[in-house]
Every structure is written in C-alpha cells, then in structure tokens.
Amino acid sequence: MASPSIDPDTVRQAQNGDDRARSSLLSTIEPILRGYFVKRIGKNTDVDDLVQNTLIRVHEGLADLEKPGSLKPFAMKAALFELQDYYRGRYDMKERLYDPELPLNRTTAADDGSDRVDVETALEQLSPKARRIIELREYGYKYREIAQMIDTTEAAIKMQVKRAFDKMRDAMTMLLALILIPSL
C-alpha cells in the first residue's frame, strides 16, 4: 500500500497556526509511524506510546521545519530517535504496574553489558555513502526512493545494502568475539 502524500502547502498552513492543517498532517503521518514501529518491535503495547511521543516531537518541531516538502523524513527521523531510546532502555514507564497474582520478572544476575553489541561501532565500519543508504533504509524509504536520492540504480542500492550488512555482520562478529574471549 502506498503511503499517503503530504502536501507542502498543508505543512505551511500548519506552520502558520492552522489547527485543522496541523491535525490533518498528524493524522496523515500517524499510520506511517505505526507501521514503522510495528515492523520493528511487533504488535507491542509500547507502539501506541512510541507513536504518540513521535507525534509530539513532530508537533513541537514543525515550526522549525525549513523545507515543508520534507515532513515525512523529519517525522521518520523523530521516529528513529524514539526507537533508539526504546532500544537503549531509556524509554520505559516511569511507574511499573504489577499484577499481584503474577510473579515478578526479575533476575538477581548483574547486568555487566556483555550481552549487548554496539551497532554504532559496526556502522562506523561503513563508508559514508553506505551508512547513508542504511540510514535511509531504516527511515523507511524504499530502494527505488533511495536510488533516486543518490542518483543510481535500484540494483546498485540493493547491492550496497547487502555489502553493508555483510560488513556490519563481520564487525559485530569481531566485537562479540572480543567480548566472549576474555570470559572464557
């Protein structure tokens, strides 16, 4: 299903204080954001919160948006920041609610961080062009759209993504080996 088009004139109207235009924009990007989060974390109850937090970021940053035609990339970058916070554990309910009938999900083992691998370190192994392609792909752009942005073919983009993932996998394997070897 094609994503709905976002009219730059509507963005300008929203930036000028038109509440109806702002509401229309946020309603247009809400299903795009929902799909983005569901694709990455599944049909989890946190999706609603992630979508709402992203919509708040977009709402608050709309006045600063210089190019009205770039609302979708702006919203997707906000979504990526929310997702990063979620993955890093910074995104959590302030107050945990527990069912007294269910056992608590706790462990007494210390968290030494050895079970995590730094994806940023793996991304640093890529060329700037390959990193940009991976980031655009993560923002939700299709191969065809990325190819147009970078002025190349769709097949070349697919090959770049494959090579980038191979390079990242190798880098992450090395990082994991470095983490595991000292513990043996």
Tab-separated table of C-alpha atoms in Angstrom:
chain	number	residue	atom	x	y	z
A	1	MET	CA	0.000	0.000	0.000
A	2	ALA	CA	1.399	3.405	-0.986
A	3	SER	CA	1.881	5.899	1.795
A	4	PRO	CA	-0.372	8.957	1.683
A	5	SER	CA	1.045	12.089	0.109
A	6	ILE	CA	1.922	15.016	2.356
A	7	ASP	CA	1.118	18.352	0.749
A	8	PRO	CA	3.774	21.048	1.385
A	9	ASP	CA	1.041	23.727	1.318
A	10	THR	CA	-0.703	21.981	4.206
A	11	VAL	CA	2.612	21.939	6.085
A	12	ARG	CA	2.995	25.712	5.541
A	13	GLN	CA	-0.564	26.278	6.756
A	14	ALA	CA	0.146	24.224	9.870
A	15	GLN	CA	3.346	26.196	10.472
A	16	ASN	CA	1.304	29.395	10.237
A	17	GLY	CA	-1.014	28.243	13.026
A	18	ASP	CA	-3.845	26.499	11.157
A	19	ASP	CA	-5.035	23.880	13.676
A	20	ARG	CA	-7.051	21.983	11.065
A	21	ALA	CA	-3.976	21.655	8.809
A	22	ARG	CA	-1.820	20.540	11.750
A	23	SER	CA	-4.405	17.935	12.753
A	24	SER	CA	-4.619	16.718	9.167
A	25	LEU	CA	-0.827	16.336	8.930
A	26	LEU	CA	-0.548	14.452	12.185
A	27	SER	CA	-3.445	12.183	11.148
A	28	THR	CA	-1.712	11.524	7.825
A	29	ILE	CA	1.634	10.516	9.325
A	30	GLU	CA	0.188	8.511	12.246
A	31	PRO	CA	-0.382	5.279	10.231
A	32	ILE	CA	3.080	5.612	8.657
A	33	LEU	CA	4.649	5.848	12.115
A	34	ARG	CA	2.515	2.990	13.456
A	35	GLY	CA	3.636	0.750	10.582
A	36	TYR	CA	7.255	1.719	11.176
A	37	PHE	CA	7.125	0.762	14.851
A	38	VAL	CA	5.068	-2.418	14.354
A	39	LYS	CA	7.565	-3.583	11.735
A	40	ARG	CA	10.428	-3.106	14.185
A	41	ILE	CA	9.038	-4.205	17.566
A	42	GLY	CA	5.880	-6.112	16.626
A	43	LYS	CA	2.363	-5.507	17.816
A	44	ASN	CA	3.545	-4.447	21.217
A	45	THR	CA	1.618	-2.197	23.612
A	46	ASP	CA	4.553	0.232	23.509
A	47	VAL	CA	3.775	1.049	19.852
A	48	ASP	CA	0.982	3.433	20.881
A	49	ASP	CA	3.328	5.300	23.225
A	50	LEU	CA	6.102	5.444	20.625
A	51	VAL	CA	3.690	6.812	18.022
A	52	GLN	CA	2.358	9.436	20.441
A	53	ASN	CA	5.844	10.524	21.505
A	54	THR	CA	6.893	10.819	17.868
A	55	LEU	CA	3.795	12.853	17.015
A	56	ILE	CA	4.640	15.175	19.913
A	57	ARG	CA	8.183	15.587	18.568
A	58	VAL	CA	6.798	16.391	15.118
A	59	HIS	CA	4.221	18.783	16.578
A	60	GLU	CA	6.845	20.634	18.618
A	61	GLY	CA	9.383	20.755	15.789
A	62	LEU	CA	7.009	21.667	12.964
A	63	ALA	CA	7.685	25.405	13.274
A	64	ASP	CA	11.429	24.783	12.797
A	65	LEU	CA	10.968	22.689	9.636
A	66	GLU	CA	12.597	24.722	6.861
A	67	LYS	CA	11.506	22.583	3.885
A	68	PRO	CA	7.766	21.890	4.003
A	69	GLY	CA	8.230	19.073	1.484
A	70	SER	CA	10.430	17.139	3.901
A	71	LEU	CA	7.879	16.438	6.623
A	72	LYS	CA	7.991	12.642	6.162
A	73	PRO	CA	11.804	12.408	6.553
A	74	PHE	CA	11.534	14.766	9.531
A	75	ALA	CA	8.870	12.540	11.123
A	76	MET	CA	10.824	9.362	10.358
A	77	LYS	CA	13.938	10.808	11.994
A	78	ALA	CA	11.852	11.616	15.082
A	79	ALA	CA	10.561	8.018	14.998
A	80	LEU	CA	14.115	6.720	14.755
A	81	PHE	CA	15.113	8.738	17.837
A	82	GLU	CA	12.141	7.323	19.753
A	83	LEU	CA	13.056	3.796	18.645
A	84	GLN	CA	16.685	4.310	19.699
A	85	ASP	CA	15.538	5.467	23.120
A	86	TYR	CA	13.291	2.416	23.341
A	87	TYR	CA	16.120	0.017	22.392
A	88	ARG	CA	18.602	1.680	24.730
A	89	GLY	CA	16.251	1.242	27.652
A	90	ARG	CA	15.725	4.961	28.142
A	91	TYR	CA	12.144	4.541	27.123
A	92	ASP	CA	10.258	2.979	29.961
A	93	MET	CA	7.216	3.651	32.030
A	94	LYS	CA	8.064	5.835	34.988
A	95	GLU	CA	5.941	3.698	37.236
A	96	ARG	CA	5.808	-0.049	36.816
A	97	LEU	CA	2.440	-1.649	37.329
A	98	TYR	CA	2.406	-5.210	38.607
A	99	ASP	CA	-0.334	-7.759	38.896
A	100	PRO	CA	-0.095	-9.129	42.448
A	101	GLU	CA	-1.246	-12.519	41.174
A	102	LEU	CA	1.724	-12.902	38.793
A	103	PRO	CA	5.376	-13.460	39.754
A	104	LEU	CA	7.756	-10.549	39.229
A	105	ASN	CA	10.040	-10.667	36.187
A	106	ARG	CA	13.328	-10.087	37.972
A	107	THR	CA	16.718	-11.611	37.997
A	108	THR	CA	19.447	-11.371	40.580
A	109	ALA	CA	22.189	-11.566	37.951
A	110	ALA	CA	24.188	-8.384	37.483
A	111	ASP	CA	23.969	-6.643	34.144
A	112	ASP	CA	27.573	-6.300	33.025
A	113	GLY	CA	26.621	-5.326	29.463
A	114	SER	CA	28.367	-8.321	27.951
A	115	ASP	CA	25.217	-9.452	26.178
A	116	ARG	CA	25.000	-6.268	24.071
A	117	VAL	CA	26.925	-5.363	20.956
A	118	ASP	CA	27.316	-1.747	19.870
A	119	VAL	CA	25.656	-1.282	16.476
A	120	GLU	CA	27.160	2.198	16.145
A	121	THR	CA	30.636	0.656	16.141
A	122	ALA	CA	29.559	-1.658	13.339
A	123	LEU	CA	28.063	1.264	11.395
A	124	GLU	CA	31.359	3.140	11.682
A	125	GLN	CA	32.948	0.417	9.556
A	126	LEU	CA	30.868	1.535	6.569
A	127	SER	CA	31.692	4.203	4.019
A	128	PRO	CA	29.689	7.431	4.373
A	129	LYS	CA	27.650	6.513	1.283
A	130	ALA	CA	26.837	3.015	2.565
A	131	ARG	CA	25.979	4.375	6.006
A	132	ARG	CA	23.621	6.948	4.452
A	133	ILE	CA	21.914	4.209	2.430
A	134	ILE	CA	21.428	2.069	5.547
A	135	GLU	CA	20.081	5.075	7.467
A	136	LEU	CA	17.651	5.959	4.665
A	137	ARG	CA	16.510	2.345	4.564
A	138	GLU	CA	15.981	2.431	8.333
A	139	TYR	CA	13.948	5.629	7.960
A	140	GLY	CA	11.545	3.597	5.855
A	141	TYR	CA	12.489	4.631	2.344
A	142	LYS	CA	12.108	2.057	-0.415
A	143	TYR	CA	15.077	1.010	-2.557
A	144	ARG	CA	13.585	2.886	-5.516
A	145	GLU	CA	13.354	6.136	-3.497
A	146	ILE	CA	16.908	5.798	-2.184
A	147	ALA	CA	18.182	5.191	-5.719
A	148	GLN	CA	16.530	8.414	-6.870
A	149	MET	CA	18.006	10.385	-3.962
A	150	ILE	CA	21.516	9.095	-4.558
A	151	ASP	CA	21.175	9.152	-8.358
A	152	THR	CA	21.906	5.497	-9.022
A	153	THR	CA	20.000	2.320	-9.834
A	154	GLU	CA	17.813	0.286	-7.543
A	155	ALA	CA	20.020	-2.772	-8.148
A	156	ALA	CA	23.098	-0.815	-7.058
A	157	ILE	CA	21.345	0.228	-3.847
A	158	LYS	CA	20.341	-3.370	-3.093
A	159	MET	CA	23.947	-4.496	-3.616
A	160	GLN	CA	25.216	-1.691	-1.352
A	161	VAL	CA	22.775	-2.761	1.371
A	162	LYS	CA	23.859	-6.402	1.061
A	163	ARG	CA	27.550	-5.461	1.242
A	164	ALA	CA	26.920	-3.086	4.144
A	165	PHE	CA	25.090	-5.771	6.112
A	166	ASP	CA	27.890	-8.250	5.384
A	167	LYS	CA	30.468	-5.739	6.610
A	168	MET	CA	28.409	-4.917	9.711
A	169	ARG	CA	27.883	-8.619	10.458
A	170	ASP	CA	31.641	-9.181	10.280
A	171	ALA	CA	32.302	-6.197	12.545
A	172	MET	CA	29.691	-7.344	15.058
A	173	THR	CA	31.103	-10.874	14.999
A	174	MET	CA	34.534	-9.471	15.838
A	175	LEU	CA	33.072	-7.343	18.649
A	176	LEU	CA	31.196	-10.320	20.026
A	177	ALA	CA	34.338	-12.462	19.862
A	178	LEU	CA	36.256	-9.785	21.786
A	179	ILE	CA	33.539	-9.763	24.437
A	180	LEU	CA	33.315	-13.541	24.764
A	181	ILE	CA	37.019	-14.461	24.629
A	182	PRO	CA	38.002	-12.735	27.917
A	183	SER	CA	35.188	-14.529	29.725
A	184	LEU	CA	36.434	-17.999	28.695
